[in-house]
Amino acid sequence: MTQRSGTDVSPAPAFLDALRAVVGAQHVLTRPQDTERFRTGYRSGGGKAEAVVRPGTLLDMWRVLQLCVQAGRIVIVQAANTGLTEGSTPKGSYGQPVVIVSTLRLAQIHLILDGTQVVCHAGATLYGLEQALAPLGRDPHSVIGSSCIGASVVGGVCNNSGGALVRRGPAYTELALFARLDADGTLRLVNNLGLRLGDDPETILRRLDAGKIGPDDVEARAGAASDHDYAARVRDVDAATPGRFNADPGRLHEASGCAGRLAVFAVRLDTFARPAATEVLYVGTNSPEALATLRRRLLTELDPLPIVGEYIHREAWDMAARFGRDTRLFIEWFGTARMPALFALKGWADARLRRVPMTSDLSDRFLQLAGQLAPGRLPRRMREFRDRFEHHLILKVETPADLAERILDETVGPDGWFRCTPAEGSKALLHRFAVAGAAVRYEAMNRRRTGGLVALDVALRRNDRDWIKPVPAEYAGQVAATLAYGHFLCHVFHLDYVLKKGADPAAFKKAMLAMLDAEGAEYPAEHNVGHLYHAKPQLAAFYESLDPLARFNPGIGGTPRP
């Protein structure tokens, strides 16, 4: 079954009524205050949308897409809207009305091949996948960071999300079920899941909705369901190129890296055996050279590879302690299961408060005050290391960890690290996660005194020992705060710059990117280009090949719009 694209834009009332007939009136949102949290980016950005549609089944999603194509609408398929580059929300003018298709109700997960692989529907979350795999002693691709705020599995695949786990690289699969709009205007459902589900869209989607996947339906060797080569790439510490970045042509395949230029219904992914025993090692040093040596030795001498290697600069440590405290404490007290609800509630409140003068940052101010008043200090040894050391590294390794500990002794010295208790290890990793939102909170609390936020995620060359990249001298005086943190062993860094009042964010960003280009870095490293970066020619060509009419999430990376 196919659907031919309409040449004219249908009148709104009839079109909206048709959508309501498919998903129910309560799941077609049109009032600006109801759609704002879907139209506004997690960190920045946003635009207009005619409607937000929330299908409850994959079949309903297909029928919604058919209606949108026939009515000449622009479609943005959105899951949890946790991206950092404005890549899942509208931006600017499109020429036709925009419909956001929210997949959050499509959260089914199917375990196949005895749990060594999974099939995740469009709105399945990393947290939900963690819970489904826990009884089997297995883990998904990513188990820290984005899982805490409800990020979706499919969103990670579509956006080249990297994650913190050293062994696994960017989210990647060659096995997906998706809709694409061909150059002749025909909407097609493509089943490349490696599952025998039928020959027409309605049969395929009904079976997936019902979870009817038998052992005989599964092709065991249908294609790669993860980035099998990443461990070897990250170990190649002498390579003069980055190990993972958004536009890496070797990691662009249909749904993987599509950035919403396909409408993805489901993906099939590998799962990973959970290590039997682990420990967290907390490292501090004032020597960037010592950390560079430590990185090389851990990647070349340790087998198996470390599980996690997360870096925090002292300024980012301080920012997280002050402006990410409420996030850390919320997860400690209530767990990650309630984080998506908290973010949804905050988005709902922000959408309404923005319409009242002087209240646009009220929710941030309330959460900031609550975090400051609440009990729950960071562990004493972490605070002591903060006072002693500028650079902090959180390592998670399998036990026994004798070799890792010997390498630490020989690089940062016996007094430059300590073995965490389980409580210390958990708090250290949560503190690292809290850094990611600290710059946004800092800017919200100081909006009248700051000049904007420039956030970069950068992949450095694997052989780059000079991993600290200073701001060009002519712009250094424009920076009010710098948060440097990231996935150190993978050489992927997040660099968040809060600028002073009067600074020019566009000029600052241009200067930073020019410097990084000269250093052989790639960016963005683990999020799609969104509306904050220009897609390089090969990536832009990939987008065009997926969506030649530019009807699904057009304009990404500065690419053409209809």
Coordinates of C-alpha atoms in Angstrom, one line a residue:
M1 CA 0.0 0.0 0.0
T2 CA 1.3 3.4 -0.9
Q3 CA 0.0 7.0 -0.5
R4 CA 0.5 9.7 -3.1
S5 CA 1.5 13.2 -1.9
G6 CA -1.1 15.9 -2.4
T7 CA -0.1 18.9 -4.4
D8 CA -2.3 21.4 -2.6
V9 CA -2.6 22.2 1.1
S10 CA -5.9 21.0 2.5
P11 CA -8.1 23.3 4.6
A12 CA -7.3 23.1 8.3
P13 CA -10.8 22.2 9.7
A14 CA -11.3 19.2 7.5
F15 CA -7.7 18.0 7.9
L16 CA -7.8 18.3 11.7
D17 CA -11.1 16.5 11.8
A18 CA -9.6 13.6 9.8
L19 CA -6.7 13.4 12.3
R20 CA -9.2 13.3 15.2
A21 CA -11.0 10.5 13.6
V22 CA -7.9 8.4 13.6
V23 CA -6.3 9.1 17.0
G24 CA -9.2 10.7 19.0
A25 CA -9.8 14.4 19.7
Q26 CA -7.9 14.4 22.9
H27 CA -4.7 13.4 21.0
V28 CA -4.8 16.2 18.5
L29 CA -3.5 19.3 20.2
T30 CA -3.9 22.7 18.5
R31 CA -4.0 25.3 21.3
P32 CA -0.6 27.1 21.5
Q33 CA -0.3 26.5 25.3
D34 CA -0.9 22.8 24.7
T35 CA 1.6 22.4 21.9
E36 CA 4.4 24.6 23.2
R37 CA 6.3 22.0 25.1
F38 CA 6.4 19.9 21.8
R39 CA 7.3 23.0 19.7
T40 CA 10.1 24.2 22.1
G41 CA 13.6 22.5 22.2
Y42 CA 14.9 21.0 25.4
R43 CA 17.8 23.5 25.5
S44 CA 16.9 26.1 22.9
G45 CA 14.9 26.7 19.7
G46 CA 11.3 26.3 18.7
G47 CA 8.7 27.3 16.2
K48 CA 5.1 27.1 15.1
A49 CA 3.0 24.0 14.4
E50 CA -0.6 23.6 13.2
A51 CA -1.1 20.6 15.4
V52 CA 0.6 18.0 17.6
V53 CA -0.8 14.5 17.0
R54 CA -0.2 11.6 19.4
P55 CA -1.0 8.2 17.8
G56 CA -1.6 5.3 20.1
T57 CA -0.6 2.5 17.7
L58 CA 1.9 2.1 14.9
L59 CA -1.1 1.6 12.5
D60 CA -2.5 4.9 13.7
M61 CA 0.8 6.6 13.1
W62 CA 0.8 5.2 9.5
R63 CA -2.7 6.6 8.9
V64 CA -1.7 10.0 10.3
L65 CA 1.3 10.1 8.0
Q66 CA -1.0 9.3 5.1
L67 CA -3.3 12.1 5.9
C68 CA -0.4 14.6 6.3
V69 CA 1.1 13.6 3.0
Q70 CA -2.2 13.8 1.2
A71 CA -2.9 17.2 2.8
G72 CA 0.5 18.7 1.8
R73 CA 1.8 19.1 5.4
I74 CA 5.4 19.2 6.7
V75 CA 5.9 16.4 9.2
I76 CA 8.2 16.4 12.2
V77 CA 8.3 13.1 14.0
Q78 CA 9.3 13.6 17.6
A79 CA 9.8 11.3 20.5
A80 CA 11.0 12.6 23.9
N81 CA 12.3 16.0 22.6
T82 CA 15.5 15.7 24.7
G83 CA 17.9 16.7 21.8
L84 CA 20.3 19.5 22.4
T85 CA 20.6 20.9 18.8
E86 CA 17.0 21.9 18.1
G87 CA 16.7 19.0 15.8
S88 CA 13.2 17.7 16.7
T89 CA 11.2 20.9 16.8
P90 CA 10.1 23.4 14.1
K91 CA 12.4 26.3 13.2
G92 CA 11.5 29.3 11.0
S93 CA 9.2 29.2 7.9
Y94 CA 8.4 26.1 5.9
G95 CA 6.0 27.3 3.3
Q96 CA 3.4 24.8 4.4
P97 CA 1.8 24.0 7.8
V98 CA 3.8 21.8 10.2
V99 CA 2.4 18.8 12.0
I100 CA 4.4 17.3 14.9
V101 CA 3.8 13.6 15.3
S102 CA 4.6 12.7 18.9
T103 CA 5.4 9.0 19.4
L104 CA 5.5 8.9 23.2
R105 CA 2.5 6.6 23.4
L106 CA 4.2 4.0 21.1
A107 CA 6.4 2.5 23.8
Q108 CA 6.2 -1.2 23.2
I109 CA 9.4 -3.3 23.4
H110 CA 9.7 -6.9 22.1
L111 CA 12.5 -9.2 23.2
I112 CA 13.8 -11.5 20.5
L113 CA 16.5 -14.1 20.2
D114 CA 16.4 -14.8 23.9
G115 CA 16.8 -11.1 24.8
T116 CA 20.1 -10.7 22.9
Q117 CA 18.2 -8.3 20.6
V118 CA 15.1 -6.2 21.0
V119 CA 12.5 -4.5 18.7
C120 CA 11.6 -1.1 20.0
H121 CA 8.6 0.9 18.8
A122 CA 9.0 4.6 18.0
G123 CA 8.4 5.9 21.5
A124 CA 10.1 3.3 23.6
T125 CA 12.5 4.9 26.1
L126 CA 15.9 3.9 27.2
Y127 CA 14.7 3.7 30.8
G128 CA 11.9 1.3 29.7
L129 CA 14.4 -0.8 27.8
E130 CA 16.7 -0.9 30.9
Q131 CA 13.8 -2.2 33.0
A132 CA 12.8 -4.8 30.4
L133 CA 16.3 -6.2 30.2
A134 CA 17.2 -6.1 33.9
P135 CA 15.7 -9.5 34.7
L136 CA 17.9 -11.0 31.9
G137 CA 21.1 -9.4 33.2
R138 CA 21.5 -7.4 30.1
D139 CA 21.8 -3.7 29.2
P140 CA 20.8 -1.5 26.3
H141 CA 23.2 0.7 24.3
S142 CA 23.1 3.5 26.8
V143 CA 22.5 3.4 30.6
I144 CA 23.5 6.9 31.8
G145 CA 22.5 10.4 31.1
S146 CA 19.8 10.6 28.5
S147 CA 18.0 7.6 30.0
C148 CA 17.3 9.7 33.0
I149 CA 15.2 12.2 31.2
G150 CA 13.1 9.8 29.1
A151 CA 15.1 9.8 25.9
S152 CA 13.8 7.4 23.3
V153 CA 15.6 4.5 21.8
V154 CA 14.6 5.4 18.2
G155 CA 15.6 9.0 18.8
G156 CA 19.1 7.9 19.7
V157 CA 19.4 5.9 16.5
C158 CA 18.1 8.7 14.3
N159 CA 20.3 11.3 15.9
N160 CA 23.6 9.4 16.1
S161 CA 23.5 9.6 19.9
G162 CA 26.9 8.5 21.3
G163 CA 26.3 7.8 25.0
A164 CA 28.8 7.4 27.8
L165 CA 29.6 3.8 27.4
V166 CA 33.1 3.4 26.0
R167 CA 32.6 0.0 24.4
R168 CA 29.5 0.7 22.3
G169 CA 29.9 3.9 20.3
P170 CA 27.0 5.7 18.6
A171 CA 23.6 4.1 18.5
Y172 CA 23.4 2.3 15.2
T173 CA 21.4 -0.3 13.4
E174 CA 20.8 -1.5 9.9
L175 CA 17.5 -3.0 10.9
A176 CA 14.5 -0.7 10.9
L177 CA 10.9 -0.2 9.9
F178 CA 10.2 3.2 8.4
A179 CA 8.1 5.3 6.0
R180 CA 9.8 7.4 3.3
L181 CA 8.3 9.8 0.8
D182 CA 9.8 9.1 -2.6
A183 CA 10.6 11.7 -5.3
D184 CA 7.3 10.9 -7.1
G185 CA 5.3 11.8 -4.0
T186 CA 4.6 8.2 -2.9
L187 CA 4.7 7.3 0.8
R188 CA 6.1 3.8 1.3
L189 CA 6.5 1.6 4.3
V190 CA 9.9 -0.1 4.2
N191 CA 10.3 -3.2 6.4
N192 CA 14.1 -3.8 6.9
L193 CA 13.7 -5.2 10.4
G194 CA 14.7 -8.7 9.4
L195 CA 11.3 -9.8 10.6
R196 CA 8.7 -11.7 8.5
L197 CA 5.6 -9.7 9.3
G198 CA 3.6 -9.7 6.1
D199 CA 3.6 -7.9 2.7
D200 CA 1.4 -4.8 3.2
P201 CA 1.6 -1.9 5.7
E202 CA -1.6 -2.7 7.6
T203 CA -0.7 -6.4 8.2
I204 CA 2.9 -5.5 9.2
L205 CA 1.8 -2.8 11.6
R206 CA -1.1 -4.7 13.1
R207 CA 1.2 -7.6 13.9
L208 CA 3.8 -5.4 15.6
D209 CA 1.1 -3.6 17.5
A210 CA -0.1 -7.0 18.8
G211 CA 3.4 -8.2 19.5
K212 CA 3.0 -11.2 17.2
I213 CA 6.7 -12.0 16.6
G214 CA 7.4 -15.7 16.6
P215 CA 10.8 -17.4 16.5
D216 CA 10.3 -18.4 12.9
D217 CA 9.6 -14.7 12.0
V218 CA 13.1 -13.6 13.0
E219 CA 16.0 -13.6 10.5
A220 CA 19.0 -14.1 12.8
R221 CA 21.6 -12.6 10.4
A222 CA 19.6 -9.8 8.8
G223 CA 22.3 -7.1 9.4
A224 CA 24.2 -5.2 12.0
A225 CA 22.1 -4.2 15.1
S226 CA 24.9 -2.2 16.7
D227 CA 28.3 -0.6 15.8
H228 CA 30.4 -3.7 16.0
D229 CA 33.6 -2.0 15.1
Y230 CA 33.6 0.8 17.7
A231 CA 35.8 -0.9 20.3
A232 CA 38.6 -1.3 17.8
R233 CA 38.2 2.3 16.6
V234 CA 38.4 3.8 20.1
R235 CA 41.5 1.7 20.9
D236 CA 43.3 3.2 17.9
V237 CA 44.8 6.1 19.9
D238 CA 47.3 6.9 17.1
A239 CA 44.6 7.7 14.5
A240 CA 44.6 11.3 13.3
T241 CA 40.8 11.3 13.0
P242 CA 38.0 11.3 15.6
G243 CA 36.5 8.0 16.6
R244 CA 32.8 9.0 16.4
F245 CA 30.9 12.0 15.0
N246 CA 27.6 12.8 13.6
A247 CA 28.5 12.9 9.9
D248 CA 30.7 9.8 9.9
P249 CA 29.6 8.1 6.6
G250 CA 30.3 4.7 8.0
R251 CA 27.5 5.2 10.5
L252 CA 24.8 6.6 8.2
H253 CA 22.3 4.0 7.1
E254 CA 18.6 4.5 6.5
A255 CA 17.2 5.2 10.0
S256 CA 20.6 5.5 11.6
G257 CA 21.5 9.2 11.4
C258 CA 18.4 10.1 9.5
A259 CA 17.6 13.0 11.8
G260 CA 13.9 12.6 11.2
R261 CA 14.1 12.6 7.4
L262 CA 12.4 9.2 7.6
A263 CA 9.4 8.4 9.8
V264 CA 10.8 5.5 11.9
F265 CA 8.3 3.1 13.4
A266 CA 10.6 0.6 15.0
V267 CA 14.2 -0.4 15.2
R268 CA 16.0 -3.7 16.1
L269 CA 19.0 -3.5 18.3
D270 CA 21.6 -5.6 20.1
T271 CA 21.6 -5.9 23.8
F272 CA 24.7 -6.4 26.0
A273 CA 25.6 -8.7 28.9
R274 CA 25.8 -6.8 32.1
P275 CA 29.2 -7.1 33.8
A276 CA 29.1 -9.4 36.8
A277 CA 31.0 -7.0 39.1
T278 CA 32.1 -3.4 38.6
E279 CA 33.7 -0.6 40.6
V280 CA 33.9 3.2 40.2
L281 CA 37.3 4.9 40.5
Y282 CA 37.4 8.7 41.1
V283 CA 40.4 10.4 39.6
G284 CA 41.8 13.9 40.1
T285 CA 44.8 15.7 38.7
N286 CA 46.1 19.2 37.8
S287 CA 48.0 17.8 34.8
P288 CA 46.2 17.5 31.5
E289 CA 49.3 15.6 30.2
A290 CA 48.8 12.9 32.9
L291 CA 45.2 12.4 31.9
A292 CA 46.2 12.1 28.2
T293 CA 48.7 9.4 29.2
L294 CA 46.1 7.7 31.4
R295 CA 43.6 7.7 28.5
R296 CA 46.1 6.1 26.1
R297 CA 47.1 3.4 28.6
L298 CA 43.6 2.5 29.6
L299 CA 42.5 2.1 26.0
T300 CA 45.6 0.1 24.9
E301 CA 46.3 -2.0 27.9
L302 CA 43.0 -2.8 29.6
D303 CA 41.0 -5.8 28.4
P304 CA 38.1 -5.5 28.5
L305 CA 37.8 -1.8 27.9
P306 CA 36.6 0.5 30.7
I307 CA 32.8 0.8 30.9
V308 CA 32.6 4.5 31.5
G309 CA 35.2 7.3 31.5
E310 CA 33.5 10.7 32.2
Y311 CA 35.5 14.0 32.5
I312 CA 34.5 17.1 34.5
H313 CA 36.5 20.3 34.7
R314 CA 36.4 22.0 38.1
E315 CA 34.3 24.9 36.9
A316 CA 31.7 22.5 35.5
W317 CA 31.9 20.6 38.8
D318 CA 31.1 23.7 40.7
M319 CA 28.3 24.7 38.3
A320 CA 26.7 21.2 38.7
A321 CA 27.0 21.4 42.4
R322 CA 25.1 24.7 42.5
F323 CA 22.8 24.6 39.5
G324 CA 22.3 20.9 39.0
R325 CA 21.8 20.0 42.6
D326 CA 18.0 19.6 42.3
T327 CA 18.4 17.2 39.4
R328 CA 20.9 15.0 41.2
L329 CA 18.8 14.9 44.4
F330 CA 15.5 14.2 42.5
I331 CA 17.1 11.1 40.9
E332 CA 18.7 10.0 44.2
W333 CA 15.4 10.2 46.1
F334 CA 12.8 9.2 43.4
G335 CA 14.8 7.3 40.8
T336 CA 15.0 7.8 37.1
A337 CA 11.4 6.5 36.5
R338 CA 9.9 9.8 37.5
M339 CA 12.3 12.1 35.6
P340 CA 10.2 12.1 32.4
A341 CA 7.1 13.1 34.3
L342 CA 9.1 16.0 36.0
F343 CA 10.3 17.3 32.7
A344 CA 6.8 17.1 31.2
L345 CA 5.3 19.0 34.2
K346 CA 8.0 21.6 33.9
G347 CA 7.3 22.0 30.2
W348 CA 3.6 22.3 30.8
A349 CA 4.2 25.0 33.5
D350 CA 6.8 26.9 31.4
A351 CA 4.3 27.1 28.4
R352 CA 1.8 28.9 30.6
L353 CA 4.2 31.0 32.6
R354 CA 5.8 32.5 29.5
R355 CA 2.5 34.3 28.8
V356 CA 2.7 36.1 32.2
P357 CA 5.1 39.1 32.4
M358 CA 8.2 38.5 34.6
T359 CA 7.5 34.8 35.1
S360 CA 9.2 33.1 32.2
D361 CA 12.0 31.6 34.5
L362 CA 9.8 30.9 37.5
S363 CA 9.9 27.1 37.3
D364 CA 13.7 27.2 37.1
R365 CA 13.9 29.6 40.1
F366 CA 11.6 27.4 42.1
L367 CA 13.6 24.2 41.3
Q368 CA 16.8 26.1 42.0
L369 CA 15.6 27.2 45.4
A370 CA 14.3 23.8 46.3
G371 CA 17.6 22.2 45.4
Q372 CA 19.6 24.7 47.5
L373 CA 17.3 24.2 50.6
A374 CA 17.2 20.4 50.3
P375 CA 19.7 18.3 52.3
G376 CA 22.1 16.0 50.6
R377 CA 25.8 17.1 50.2
L378 CA 28.2 15.4 47.7
P379 CA 30.5 12.9 49.4
R380 CA 33.4 14.3 51.4
R381 CA 36.1 12.7 49.3
M382 CA 34.7 14.2 46.1
R383 CA 34.6 17.6 47.7
E384 CA 38.2 17.2 48.9
F385 CA 39.3 16.3 45.3
R386 CA 37.4 19.3 44.0
D387 CA 39.6 21.5 46.3
R388 CA 42.8 19.8 45.3
F389 CA 42.4 19.2 41.6
E390 CA 41.3 21.0 38.4
H391 CA 40.5 18.0 36.3
H392 CA 38.2 15.1 37.4
L393 CA 37.7 11.7 35.8
I394 CA 35.1 9.1 36.8
L395 CA 36.0 5.6 35.7
K396 CA 33.8 2.6 35.8
V397 CA 35.6 -0.7 35.2
E398 CA 35.0 -4.4 35.7
T399 CA 36.5 -6.1 38.7
P400 CA 39.0 -7.3 39.5
A401 CA 40.6 -3.9 38.6
D402 CA 44.2 -4.5 39.6
L403 CA 45.6 -3.4 36.2
A404 CA 43.5 -0.3 36.0
E405 CA 44.5 0.7 39.5
R406 CA 48.2 0.1 38.8
I407 CA 47.9 2.3 35.7
L408 CA 46.3 5.0 37.9
D409 CA 49.2 4.8 40.4
E410 CA 51.7 5.2 37.6
T411 CA 50.0 8.1 35.9
V412 CA 48.2 10.3 38.5
G413 CA 49.9 8.8 41.6
P414 CA 48.4 6.9 44.5
D415 CA 47.0 10.1 46.0
G416 CA 45.3 11.1 42.7
W417 CA 42.5 8.6 42.9
F418 CA 40.2 6.6 45.2
R419 CA 38.0 3.6 45.0
C420 CA 34.4 4.7 45.4
T421 CA 31.9 3.1 47.7
P422 CA 28.7 2.1 45.9
A423 CA 27.0 5.3 47.2
E424 CA 30.0 7.5 46.2
G425 CA 30.1 5.9 42.7
S426 CA 26.4 6.5 42.2
K427 CA 26.6 10.1 43.4
A428 CA 29.7 10.8 41.2
L429 CA 28.0 9.6 38.1
L430 CA 24.8 11.5 38.8
H431 CA 26.8 14.6 39.5
R432 CA 28.4 14.2 36.0
F433 CA 24.9 13.9 34.5
A434 CA 23.7 17.0 36.3
V435 CA 26.4 19.1 34.5
A436 CA 24.5 18.9 31.3
G437 CA 21.6 21.1 32.5
A438 CA 23.7 23.3 34.7
A439 CA 24.6 25.9 32.0
V440 CA 20.9 26.2 31.0
R441 CA 19.9 26.8 34.7
Y442 CA 22.8 29.2 35.2
E443 CA 21.7 31.2 32.2
A444 CA 18.1 31.2 33.3
M445 CA 19.0 32.5 36.8
N446 CA 21.2 35.2 35.3
R447 CA 19.4 36.0 32.1
R448 CA 19.6 39.8 32.5
R449 CA 23.4 39.7 33.0
T450 CA 24.3 37.2 30.3
G451 CA 24.5 37.3 26.5
G452 CA 23.5 33.8 25.5
L453 CA 24.6 30.2 25.6
V454 CA 26.8 28.6 23.0
A455 CA 26.9 24.8 23.4
L456 CA 29.2 22.6 21.4
D457 CA 29.8 18.9 21.4
V458 CA 33.1 18.1 19.7
A459 CA 35.0 14.9 18.8
L460 CA 38.8 15.4 18.9
R461 CA 41.3 13.4 16.9
R462 CA 42.1 10.1 18.7
N463 CA 45.8 11.0 18.7
D464 CA 45.3 14.5 20.1
R465 CA 47.2 14.8 23.4
D466 CA 46.5 18.6 23.6
W467 CA 42.8 18.0 24.4
I468 CA 42.1 21.3 26.1
K469 CA 41.0 23.8 23.5
P470 CA 41.1 27.3 24.8
V471 CA 38.8 30.1 23.5
P472 CA 40.6 32.3 20.9
A473 CA 42.3 35.2 22.7
E474 CA 40.1 37.9 21.1
Y475 CA 36.9 36.2 22.5
A476 CA 38.2 35.1 25.9
G477 CA 36.9 38.2 27.6
Q478 CA 33.4 37.6 26.4
V479 CA 32.9 34.4 28.4
A480 CA 31.1 34.5 31.8
A481 CA 31.3 30.8 32.5
T482 CA 32.7 27.7 30.8
L483 CA 31.5 24.2 31.4
A484 CA 33.8 21.5 29.9
Y485 CA 32.8 17.9 30.4
G486 CA 32.4 14.8 28.3
H487 CA 33.3 11.2 27.4
F488 CA 37.0 11.4 27.9
L489 CA 38.1 8.0 26.6
C490 CA 36.1 8.5 23.4
H491 CA 37.6 12.0 23.1
V492 CA 34.1 13.6 22.9
F493 CA 33.6 16.8 24.8
H494 CA 30.7 19.0 25.6
L495 CA 31.8 22.7 25.8
D496 CA 29.1 25.0 27.1
Y497 CA 29.9 28.8 27.1
V498 CA 27.7 31.3 28.8
L499 CA 28.6 34.6 27.3
K500 CA 28.6 38.0 29.0
K501 CA 26.0 40.7 28.2
G502 CA 26.7 42.3 24.9
A503 CA 28.7 39.4 23.4
D504 CA 27.8 38.2 19.9
P505 CA 27.0 34.5 20.2
A506 CA 27.1 33.9 16.4
A507 CA 30.5 35.5 16.0
F508 CA 31.8 33.6 19.1
K509 CA 30.5 30.3 17.7
K510 CA 32.0 30.9 14.3
A511 CA 35.4 31.6 15.8
M512 CA 35.3 28.5 17.9
L513 CA 34.3 26.3 15.0
A514 CA 37.0 27.7 12.8
M515 CA 39.6 26.9 15.5
L516 CA 38.2 23.4 15.9
D517 CA 38.3 22.9 12.1
A518 CA 42.0 23.8 12.2
E519 CA 42.5 21.2 14.9
G520 CA 41.0 18.4 12.9
A521 CA 38.0 18.1 15.2
E522 CA 34.5 17.0 14.1
Y523 CA 31.2 18.5 15.3
P524 CA 28.6 17.8 16.4
A525 CA 29.9 14.6 17.9
E526 CA 26.9 12.8 19.2
H527 CA 23.7 14.7 18.3
N528 CA 22.3 15.5 14.9
V529 CA 23.2 18.8 13.3
G530 CA 19.7 20.1 14.1
H531 CA 19.2 23.8 13.4
L532 CA 22.5 24.8 15.1
Y533 CA 25.0 23.4 12.6
H534 CA 25.4 23.2 8.8
A535 CA 25.4 19.7 7.4
K536 CA 28.6 18.9 5.5
P537 CA 28.0 17.9 1.8
Q538 CA 28.1 14.2 2.4
L539 CA 25.5 14.4 5.2
A540 CA 23.3 16.8 3.3
A541 CA 23.4 14.4 0.3
F542 CA 22.3 11.6 2.7
Y543 CA 19.4 13.6 3.9
E544 CA 18.3 14.4 0.4
S545 CA 18.5 10.7 -0.6
L546 CA 16.1 9.8 2.2
D547 CA 13.7 12.6 1.7
P548 CA 14.0 14.1 -1.8
L549 CA 10.9 16.3 -1.5
A550 CA 12.1 17.7 1.8
R551 CA 8.8 17.0 3.6
F552 CA 10.0 15.2 6.7
N553 CA 11.9 17.6 9.2
P554 CA 13.2 19.8 6.4
G555 CA 15.8 22.5 7.0
I556 CA 18.0 20.3 9.3
G557 CA 21.6 21.3 9.0
G558 CA 20.7 24.3 6.8
T559 CA 19.4 21.9 4.0
P560 CA 16.7 23.2 1.6
R561 CA 13.1 23.5 2.6
P562 CA 10.1 23.0 0.2

